[in-house]
Amino acid sequence: MRMSHLDHCLSLVSSSP
């Protein structure tokens, strides 16, 4: 299943150094 909110958070974390 697709979790937009989770995916968004993961993206932010992934972008973080």
Tab-separated table of C-alpha atoms in Angstrom:
chain	number	residue	atom	x	y	z
A	1	MET	CA	0.000	0.000	0.000
A	2	ARG	CA	1.067	3.549	-0.702
A	3	MET	CA	1.588	5.893	2.259
A	4	SER	CA	1.874	9.442	0.990
A	5	HIS	CA	2.568	10.925	4.408
A	6	LEU	CA	5.169	8.277	5.181
A	7	ASP	CA	6.702	8.559	1.729
A	8	HIS	CA	6.948	12.302	2.186
A	9	CYS	CA	8.693	11.948	5.546
A	10	LEU	CA	11.078	9.376	4.108
A	11	SER	CA	11.922	11.751	1.302
A	12	LEU	CA	12.754	14.504	3.756
A	13	VAL	CA	14.941	12.190	5.817
A	14	SER	CA	16.642	10.875	2.709
A	15	SER	CA	17.367	14.430	1.627
A	16	SER	CA	18.861	15.226	5.023
A	17	PRO	CA	22.648	14.885	5.306
